[in-house]
Short mmCIF file of C-alpha atoms in Angstrom, two decimals:
data_model
loop_
_atom_site.label_atom_id
_atom_site.label_comp_id
_atom_site.label_asym_id
_atom_site.label_seq_id
_atom_site.Cartn_x
_atom_site.Cartn_y
_atom_site.Cartn_z
CA MET A 20 -0.50 0.42 0.09
CA GLU A 21 0.72 3.01 -0.57
CA ARG A 22 2.68 5.07 2.72
CA THR A 23 0.82 8.25 3.32
CA TRP A 24 0.23 10.60 6.30
CA ARG A 25 -1.90 13.50 7.07
CA TRP A 26 -0.45 16.54 7.14
CA PHE A 27 -2.69 20.08 8.13
CA GLY A 28 -1.29 22.37 5.36
CA LYS A 29 1.71 24.84 5.94
CA ASN A 30 0.97 25.73 9.99
CA ASP A 31 1.49 21.96 10.31
CA ARG A 32 4.15 21.90 12.82
CA ILE A 33 5.34 18.48 11.02
CA THR A 34 6.86 20.06 8.14
CA LEU A 35 6.74 17.44 4.69
CA ALA A 36 10.75 17.38 4.79
CA MET A 37 10.85 15.40 8.35
CA LEU A 38 7.88 13.31 6.06
CA LYS A 39 10.06 12.59 3.30
CA GLN A 40 12.91 10.84 5.44
CA ILE A 41 10.50 8.70 8.11
CA GLY A 42 9.19 6.88 4.04
CA VAL A 43 6.05 8.59 3.60
CA GLU A 44 4.97 8.72 0.32
CA GLY A 45 1.94 10.52 -0.09
CA ILE A 46 0.34 13.37 1.34
CA VAL A 47 -3.48 13.30 2.97
CA THR A 48 -4.52 16.70 3.30
CA ALA A 49 -7.25 19.82 3.22
CA LEU A 50 -8.10 23.35 2.20
CA HIS A 51 -8.05 24.22 5.76
CA ASP A 52 -8.71 27.72 5.38
CA VAL A 53 -11.26 27.80 3.36
CA PRO A 54 -14.79 28.17 4.96
CA LEU A 55 -16.76 25.57 5.31
CA GLY A 56 -19.90 25.39 2.64
CA GLU A 57 -17.06 27.97 -0.18
CA VAL A 58 -15.69 26.54 -2.84
CA TRP A 59 -12.92 24.84 -3.42
CA THR A 60 -11.17 26.87 -5.86
CA ARG A 61 -8.57 25.40 -8.45
CA GLU A 62 -6.31 28.36 -7.83
CA LYS A 63 -5.76 27.21 -4.06
CA ILE A 64 -5.85 22.99 -4.70
CA HIS A 65 -3.43 24.04 -7.42
CA GLU A 66 -1.06 26.02 -5.29
CA LEU A 67 -0.48 23.56 -2.37
CA LYS A 68 -0.63 20.20 -4.88
CA THR A 69 2.63 22.08 -6.41
CA TYR A 70 3.54 22.98 -2.79
CA ILE A 71 3.70 19.54 -1.99
CA GLU A 72 5.20 18.30 -4.88
CA GLY A 73 8.40 20.68 -4.46
CA CYS A 74 9.08 18.56 -1.65
CA GLY A 75 9.59 14.78 -3.31
CA LEU A 76 5.28 13.87 -2.26
CA ARG A 77 2.44 14.02 -4.02
CA TRP A 78 -1.25 14.60 -2.76
CA SER A 79 -2.30 11.26 -2.46
CA VAL A 80 -6.03 12.15 -0.84
CA VAL A 81 -8.51 14.94 0.82
CA GLU A 82 -9.69 13.92 4.24
CA SER A 83 -11.48 16.05 4.07
CA LEU A 84 -13.57 18.08 2.06
CA PRO A 85 -16.29 18.46 4.86
CA VAL A 86 -19.86 17.28 3.79
CA THR A 87 -21.76 20.50 5.65
CA GLU A 88 -24.53 19.72 8.49
CA THR A 89 -27.17 20.86 5.91
CA ILE A 90 -26.15 18.54 3.73
CA LYS A 91 -26.91 15.62 6.31
CA TYR A 92 -30.48 17.03 8.21
CA ALA A 93 -31.40 18.27 5.16
CA GLY A 94 -31.66 21.80 4.89
CA PRO A 95 -33.44 24.37 2.93
CA ASP A 96 -30.03 25.19 1.34
CA ARG A 97 -29.11 20.76 1.28
CA ASP A 98 -28.72 21.33 -3.01
CA GLN A 99 -26.81 24.25 -3.42
CA GLN A 100 -24.50 23.01 -0.80
CA ILE A 101 -24.04 20.17 -2.81
CA GLU A 102 -23.55 22.29 -5.92
CA VAL A 103 -20.63 24.06 -3.72
CA TYR A 104 -19.90 20.31 -3.57
CA LYS A 105 -19.46 19.45 -6.96
CA GLU A 106 -17.83 22.40 -8.20
CA SER A 107 -14.90 21.06 -5.44
CA MET A 108 -14.70 18.20 -6.49
CA ARG A 109 -14.20 19.11 -10.24
CA ASN A 110 -11.71 21.47 -9.18
CA LEU A 111 -9.51 18.22 -7.31
CA ALA A 112 -9.79 16.14 -9.84
CA ALA A 113 -8.36 18.94 -12.99
CA GLU A 114 -5.52 18.84 -10.55
CA GLY A 115 -4.68 15.00 -10.91
CA ILE A 116 -6.96 14.22 -7.49
CA HIS A 117 -9.40 11.90 -7.55
CA THR A 118 -9.74 10.59 -3.87
CA ILE A 119 -11.92 12.07 -1.34
CA CYS A 120 -12.13 10.34 2.30
CA TYR A 121 -15.42 12.66 4.43
CA ASN A 122 -18.13 11.74 6.80
CA PHE A 123 -21.37 11.65 7.77
CA MET A 124 -21.12 12.01 11.21
CA PRO A 125 -23.29 14.72 12.12
CA VAL A 126 -22.38 17.79 14.60
CA LEU A 127 -19.85 15.22 16.33
CA ASP A 128 -17.11 13.87 14.26
CA TRP A 129 -14.91 11.35 16.22
CA ALA A 130 -14.73 11.83 20.32
CA ARG A 131 -12.44 10.81 22.58
CA THR A 132 -12.87 11.36 26.69
CA ASP A 133 -9.16 11.84 27.57
CA LEU A 134 -6.77 12.67 25.42
CA LEU A 135 -3.26 12.03 27.07
CA HIS A 136 -4.84 8.64 29.37
CA ALA A 137 -1.42 6.83 30.64
CA ASN A 138 -0.38 3.99 28.77
CA PRO A 139 1.95 1.43 30.94
CA ASN A 140 4.84 2.08 29.70
CA GLY A 141 4.79 5.82 30.45
CA THR A 142 3.50 6.85 26.66
CA SER A 143 0.07 7.98 26.46
CA ASN A 144 -3.19 7.90 24.69
CA LEU A 145 -6.26 8.54 23.27
CA TYR A 146 -9.21 6.90 25.87
CA PHE A 147 -12.82 7.21 25.31
CA SER A 148 -14.35 6.18 28.79
CA ILE A 149 -18.35 5.76 28.99
CA PRO A 150 -19.62 7.25 32.36
CA GLU A 151 -17.57 10.50 31.21
CA PHE A 152 -19.55 10.82 28.02
CA ALA A 153 -22.33 9.88 29.75
CA TYR A 154 -22.12 12.21 31.87
CA PHE A 155 -20.83 15.15 29.69
CA ASP A 156 -24.40 14.46 27.54
CA ILE A 157 -26.53 14.76 31.09
CA HIS A 158 -24.93 17.03 33.66
CA ILE A 159 -22.76 19.43 31.08
CA LEU A 160 -24.45 19.39 27.80
CA LYS A 161 -28.24 18.82 29.73
CA ARG A 162 -29.68 17.04 26.63
CA ALA A 163 -32.92 16.69 26.97
CA GLY A 164 -33.78 12.95 27.61
CA ALA A 165 -30.20 12.50 28.15
CA ARG A 166 -30.54 10.57 31.60
CA GLU A 167 -33.06 7.68 29.83
CA SER A 168 -31.31 7.18 26.90
CA TRP A 169 -28.22 6.10 29.03
CA ALA A 170 -30.18 4.50 31.38
CA ASP A 171 -31.22 2.34 27.87
CA PHE A 172 -27.85 2.06 26.43
CA LYS A 173 -25.87 -1.25 26.63
CA THR A 174 -22.44 -1.99 27.05
CA LEU A 175 -20.51 -4.90 25.25
CA GLY A 176 -17.53 -6.44 25.96
CA PRO A 177 -14.23 -7.40 24.30
CA ASP A 178 -15.98 -10.69 23.36
CA GLY A 179 -19.37 -8.86 22.34
CA LYS A 180 -21.75 -9.83 24.82
CA PRO A 181 -23.65 -6.86 26.89
CA ASN A 182 -21.34 -7.00 30.46
CA GLY A 183 -24.69 -5.69 32.32
CA ARG A 184 -22.23 -2.53 33.15
CA ASN A 185 -24.68 0.26 35.64
CA ILE A 186 -23.66 3.12 33.51
CA LEU A 187 -26.31 5.66 35.49
CA LYS A 188 -24.66 4.29 38.97
CA GLU A 189 -20.91 5.41 37.30
CA VAL A 190 -21.99 8.69 36.59
CA ASP A 191 -24.01 9.51 39.55
CA GLU A 192 -20.44 8.64 41.39
CA LEU A 193 -18.20 10.69 39.29
CA ALA A 194 -20.89 13.61 39.12
CA LYS A 195 -19.92 13.73 42.77
CA ASN A 196 -15.57 14.12 42.63
CA MET A 197 -16.26 16.65 39.49
CA THR A 198 -14.89 20.21 39.54
CA PRO A 199 -15.54 22.95 37.43
CA GLU A 200 -12.07 22.77 36.16
CA LYS A 201 -12.48 19.10 35.24
CA ASP A 202 -15.38 19.87 33.85
CA HIS A 203 -13.58 22.11 31.52
CA ALA A 204 -11.46 19.31 30.46
CA LEU A 205 -14.13 17.34 29.81
CA ILE A 206 -15.80 20.13 27.44
CA GLU A 207 -12.15 20.71 25.90
CA ASN A 208 -11.78 17.27 25.34
CA ILE A 209 -14.71 16.51 23.15
CA VAL A 210 -15.64 19.66 21.72
CA ILE A 211 -12.66 21.61 20.90
CA LYS A 212 -9.42 19.46 21.02
CA THR A 213 -10.89 16.69 18.57
CA GLN A 214 -13.35 19.12 16.54
CA GLY A 215 -12.02 22.31 15.11
CA PHE A 216 -9.19 21.01 13.09
CA VAL A 217 -11.88 18.05 11.34
CA SER A 218 -14.90 19.39 10.95
CA GLY A 219 -14.26 23.12 11.82
CA ASN A 220 -17.59 23.90 13.69
CA PHE A 221 -15.56 24.99 17.20
CA LYS A 222 -12.26 26.63 17.72
CA GLU A 223 -10.07 27.79 20.55
CA GLY A 224 -11.39 31.04 22.02
CA ASP A 225 -14.89 30.38 21.42
CA GLU A 226 -17.35 31.36 23.88
CA HIS A 227 -19.75 29.23 24.57
CA PRO A 228 -18.70 26.14 22.36
CA VAL A 229 -21.52 24.14 24.60
CA GLU A 230 -24.11 26.11 23.26
CA LEU A 231 -22.61 26.06 20.24
CA PHE A 232 -22.59 22.40 20.27
CA ARG A 233 -26.75 22.50 21.40
CA GLU A 234 -27.77 24.32 18.41
CA LEU A 235 -26.39 22.08 16.53
CA LEU A 236 -27.63 18.89 18.03
CA GLN A 237 -31.26 21.38 17.81
CA LEU A 238 -30.77 20.80 13.89
CA TYR A 239 -30.98 17.20 14.02
CA ARG A 240 -33.83 17.24 15.80
CA GLY A 241 -36.68 14.74 14.93
CA ILE A 242 -33.74 12.97 12.02
CA THR A 243 -34.62 9.07 12.66
CA ARG A 244 -31.53 6.94 11.08
CA ASP A 245 -33.47 6.29 8.74
CA GLN A 246 -34.05 9.95 7.42
CA LEU A 247 -30.59 9.68 7.66
CA HIS A 248 -29.54 6.98 5.48
CA GLU A 249 -32.33 8.62 2.82
CA ASN A 250 -30.55 11.64 3.70
CA MET A 251 -26.69 10.16 2.76
CA LYS A 252 -28.67 8.73 -0.37
CA TYR A 253 -29.62 11.74 -1.89
CA PHE A 254 -26.35 13.56 -1.42
CA LEU A 255 -24.59 10.32 -3.29
CA GLU A 256 -26.94 9.98 -5.82
CA ALA A 257 -26.64 13.70 -6.47
CA ILE A 258 -22.12 13.75 -6.68
CA MET A 259 -22.35 9.72 -8.47
CA PRO A 260 -21.96 12.13 -11.52
CA VAL A 261 -19.22 14.50 -11.73
CA CYS A 262 -17.60 10.88 -9.91
CA ARG A 263 -17.99 8.96 -12.89
CA GLU A 264 -17.47 12.31 -15.45
CA CYS A 265 -14.12 12.87 -13.75
CA ASP A 266 -13.28 9.15 -12.00
CA MET A 267 -13.75 10.16 -8.29
CA TYR A 268 -13.28 7.90 -5.48
CA MET A 269 -15.23 8.53 -2.09
CA CYS A 270 -15.04 6.81 0.44
CA VAL A 271 -17.31 7.09 3.55
CA HIS A 272 -15.78 6.99 7.11
CA PRO A 273 -16.73 4.72 9.58
CA ASP A 274 -17.90 6.13 12.74
CA ASP A 275 -16.20 6.96 15.95
CA PRO A 276 -17.15 5.60 17.96
CA PRO A 277 -18.88 3.06 15.85
CA PHE A 278 -22.30 4.06 18.26
CA GLN A 279 -25.16 5.98 18.92
CA ILE A 280 -24.07 8.77 21.25
CA LEU A 281 -26.22 11.97 22.06
CA GLY A 282 -29.86 11.13 20.54
CA LEU A 283 -28.21 11.29 17.38
CA PRO A 284 -28.18 8.63 14.66
CA ARG A 285 -25.08 6.72 13.32
CA ILE A 286 -25.46 5.15 10.25
CA VAL A 287 -22.08 3.63 9.53
CA THR A 288 -21.12 2.09 12.58
CA CYS A 289 -21.59 -2.25 11.00
CA ASP A 290 -21.51 -4.45 8.63
CA ASP A 291 -25.22 -3.62 8.07
CA ASP A 292 -24.51 -0.10 7.82
CA ILE A 293 -21.84 -0.97 5.11
CA ASN A 294 -23.96 -3.02 2.97
CA TRP A 295 -26.73 -0.73 3.10
CA PHE A 296 -24.62 2.12 1.68
CA LEU A 297 -22.89 0.85 -0.82
CA GLN A 298 -25.93 -1.05 -1.96
CA ALA A 299 -27.73 1.47 -1.81
CA VAL A 300 -25.60 3.53 -3.98
CA PRO A 301 -23.65 0.69 -5.84
CA ASP A 302 -21.64 2.81 -8.18
CA LYS A 303 -17.46 1.82 -7.88
CA HIS A 304 -16.76 5.39 -7.24
CA ASN A 305 -18.95 4.96 -3.73
CA GLY A 306 -16.96 3.53 -1.24
CA LEU A 307 -15.34 2.61 1.78
CA THR A 308 -12.60 4.48 4.51
CA PHE A 309 -12.17 1.19 5.93
CA CYS A 310 -10.59 2.70 9.43
CA ALA A 311 -9.47 -0.28 11.55
CA GLY A 312 -9.46 2.24 14.48
CA SER A 313 -12.73 3.13 14.18
CA LEU A 314 -14.79 -0.35 13.92
CA SER A 315 -12.21 -2.25 15.85
CA ALA A 316 -13.87 0.58 19.11
CA GLY A 317 -17.10 -1.75 18.15
CA ALA A 318 -17.20 -4.75 20.16
CA HIS A 319 -19.78 -6.54 17.83
CA ASN A 320 -17.53 -5.90 14.91
CA ASN A 321 -14.97 -8.17 13.66
CA VAL A 322 -13.02 -6.43 11.83
CA VAL A 323 -10.59 -9.24 9.01
CA GLU A 324 -13.93 -10.22 8.41
CA LEU A 325 -15.70 -6.69 7.32
CA ALA A 326 -12.07 -6.25 5.81
CA ARG A 327 -12.17 -9.25 3.45
CA LYS A 328 -15.87 -8.91 2.52
CA TYR A 329 -15.63 -4.64 1.92
CA ALA A 330 -11.61 -4.61 0.31
CA SER A 331 -12.96 -4.97 -3.64
CA ARG A 332 -15.61 -1.62 -2.75
CA THR A 333 -12.42 0.46 -0.25
CA TRP A 334 -10.63 3.51 -1.78
CA PHE A 335 -8.37 4.19 1.44
CA VAL A 336 -7.31 2.07 4.58
CA HIS A 337 -6.40 4.02 8.06
CA LEU A 338 -4.76 1.34 10.31
CA ARG A 339 -5.04 1.97 14.07
CA SER A 340 -6.36 -0.81 16.44
CA CYS A 341 -8.08 0.27 19.63
CA HIS A 342 -8.34 -2.89 22.71
CA VAL A 343 -11.78 -3.01 24.61
CA PHE A 344 -11.68 -3.47 28.06
CA PRO A 345 -14.34 -5.60 29.96
CA ASN A 346 -16.11 -2.62 30.66
CA GLY A 347 -17.11 -1.85 27.56
CA ASP A 348 -14.67 1.02 27.51
CA PHE A 349 -11.50 1.77 24.56
CA THR A 350 -8.32 3.27 23.89
CA GLU A 351 -5.71 3.31 21.09
CA ALA A 352 -3.98 0.21 21.44
CA SER A 353 -0.29 -0.43 19.52
CA HIS A 354 -0.33 -1.22 15.80
CA LEU A 355 0.60 -4.14 16.98
CA GLY A 356 -2.20 -4.88 19.36
CA GLY A 357 -5.60 -4.54 19.61
CA ARG A 358 -8.85 -6.45 18.60
CA ALA A 359 -7.39 -4.77 14.72
CA ASP A 360 -5.61 -7.34 13.37
CA LEU A 361 -3.42 -5.06 11.29
CA ILE A 362 -0.83 -8.29 10.67
CA GLU A 363 -4.29 -10.00 8.65
CA LEU A 364 -4.99 -6.58 7.85
CA ALA A 365 -2.57 -6.04 5.04
CA ARG A 366 -2.55 -9.73 3.59
CA ILE A 367 -5.96 -8.71 2.89
CA PHE A 368 -5.34 -5.42 1.39
CA GLU A 369 -2.28 -5.80 -0.65
CA ARG A 370 -3.57 -8.76 -2.31
CA THR A 371 -6.69 -6.71 -3.04
CA ASN A 372 -4.96 -3.55 -4.39
CA PRO A 373 -0.91 -3.18 -3.15
CA ALA A 374 -1.86 0.61 -4.96
CA LEU A 375 -4.01 1.50 -2.17
CA PRO A 376 -3.34 4.81 0.05
CA MET A 377 -2.95 3.65 4.13
CA ARG A 378 -2.03 5.85 6.66
CA VAL A 379 -0.94 5.38 10.39
CA ASP A 380 -3.76 6.97 12.43
CA HIS A 381 -3.94 8.19 16.53
CA GLY A 382 -0.33 7.50 17.20
CA MET A 383 1.34 7.10 20.59
CA THR A 384 2.17 10.34 22.27
CA MET A 385 5.63 9.28 24.07
CA LEU A 386 8.94 11.43 24.43
CA GLY A 387 7.72 15.04 24.78
CA ASP A 388 5.12 14.74 21.68
CA GLU A 389 2.90 16.44 23.84
CA ALA A 390 5.21 19.94 24.91
CA ARG A 391 5.51 20.03 20.99
CA GLY A 392 1.86 21.54 20.10
CA TYR A 393 0.64 18.61 17.72
CA ASN A 394 -3.44 17.91 17.19
CA ALA A 395 -4.91 15.01 19.31
CA GLY A 396 -4.27 12.04 17.99
CA TYR A 397 -1.50 13.07 15.35
CA SER A 398 1.49 13.28 17.27
CA PHE A 399 4.82 12.91 15.24
CA LEU A 400 7.22 10.70 17.25
CA GLY A 401 4.23 8.33 17.94
CA ARG A 402 3.07 8.59 14.63
CA MET A 403 6.46 7.51 13.02
CA LEU A 404 6.49 4.45 15.55
CA ALA A 405 3.95 3.52 13.82
CA LEU A 406 4.32 3.59 10.35
CA GLY A 407 7.78 1.62 11.09
CA GLN A 408 5.73 -0.66 12.59
CA VAL A 409 3.77 -0.71 9.45
CA GLN A 410 6.59 -0.89 6.82
CA GLY A 411 8.22 -3.94 8.66
CA ILE A 412 4.26 -5.79 8.37
CA LEU A 413 4.28 -4.21 4.90
CA ALA A 414 7.76 -5.89 3.80
CA THR A 415 6.68 -9.46 5.58
CA VAL A 416 3.41 -9.68 3.78
CA ASP A 417 4.51 -8.45 0.54
CA ARG A 418 7.84 -10.80 0.62
CA GLU A 419 5.09 -13.62 1.54
CA LEU A 420 3.00 -12.05 -1.36
CA GLY A 421 5.53 -12.53 -3.86
CA ILE A 422 5.27 -8.74 -3.97
CA ALA A 423 8.40 -5.85 -4.68
CA TYR A 424 9.11 -4.41 -1.91
CA LYS A 425 10.53 -1.09 -1.82
CA GLN A 426 11.53 1.85 1.12
CA PRO A 427 11.33 5.20 -0.41
CA GLY A 428 14.67 7.21 -0.42
CA PHE A 429 16.27 4.30 -0.57
CA PHE A 430 18.81 2.41 -2.31
CA ASP A 431 18.19 -1.62 -3.82
#
């Protein structure tokens, strides 16, 4: 697979020169300075592409050309926003970029409650505590019906079976020890530090991020899973003619975490969900970003079987892995561990399409990464270690399969 890296533009503290030295071939990025809902002009795309190529790399995947909320909940300007999206797609294709990773998650992109959760070896990782997230929902967000929804929430152990956890009891115990400072940290972890650079909805300095969050949630009042399904189908059917015209491959990212939260429907969480959207719009240009981490965070998912089933409709791969604890909480695992089995995934995807772009994802924070101002989950040294591990996996798998493997930047 092509070794790519998510890079956040010229202001990223991780430079392209650094990435070339560690074996990166392709860049995964976006026009982060273009406001949500505006056209990506060919001029701006060309300027960034030229900059990347000037460093000896290529712009392999767009992550993300954001699908605005109004498209997701079918607002009055949905069709106008879809036309904006189509124009941006044509401009990307004109510059030779043909793969777009996007998501259809309402309001909240990927969610974690702790961004520096201690590992036994002294590093830290992203962590999702179900009762802490439920506390945020009930006591900070104060969402109507939150307590009732968490009373009905069934947590699963690593075996995929209900573990009988009483979330409300844990939330009530947690509430006894929370302080304004702890509340603020939870708000930053859930609403600000994992969202602003991804969705553009929230950013450092927002005076009332929780109020803004409530307003966005209100836009989805009455939107069911079936309605969100139909809205996704409407969007995909509208853009497929442009995909065929420009040979543009759309690959949706699974929901993270892969279960329902905040009373919002989440519709890319499991085998049935993936099968639905691929069958609903049965065009090769409608495909999947196979994020092994997001899928492995759900104990209901057999990640290897999903890879075997959907490899032929996968156009981008995120290699990472999660560990699910007996109580149902989860954390990022080593790229050599966890539930995802990245070694077997490498075999599957290398057999199917060894030219697939792949990036490591959500590396550990280690050796001072935490002090360098990187985006949450996107450390340098932690991801560099992960990339080294994955490069070793790919070299071994390629030898098994008789595929020539070459480390970029080295002589044979």
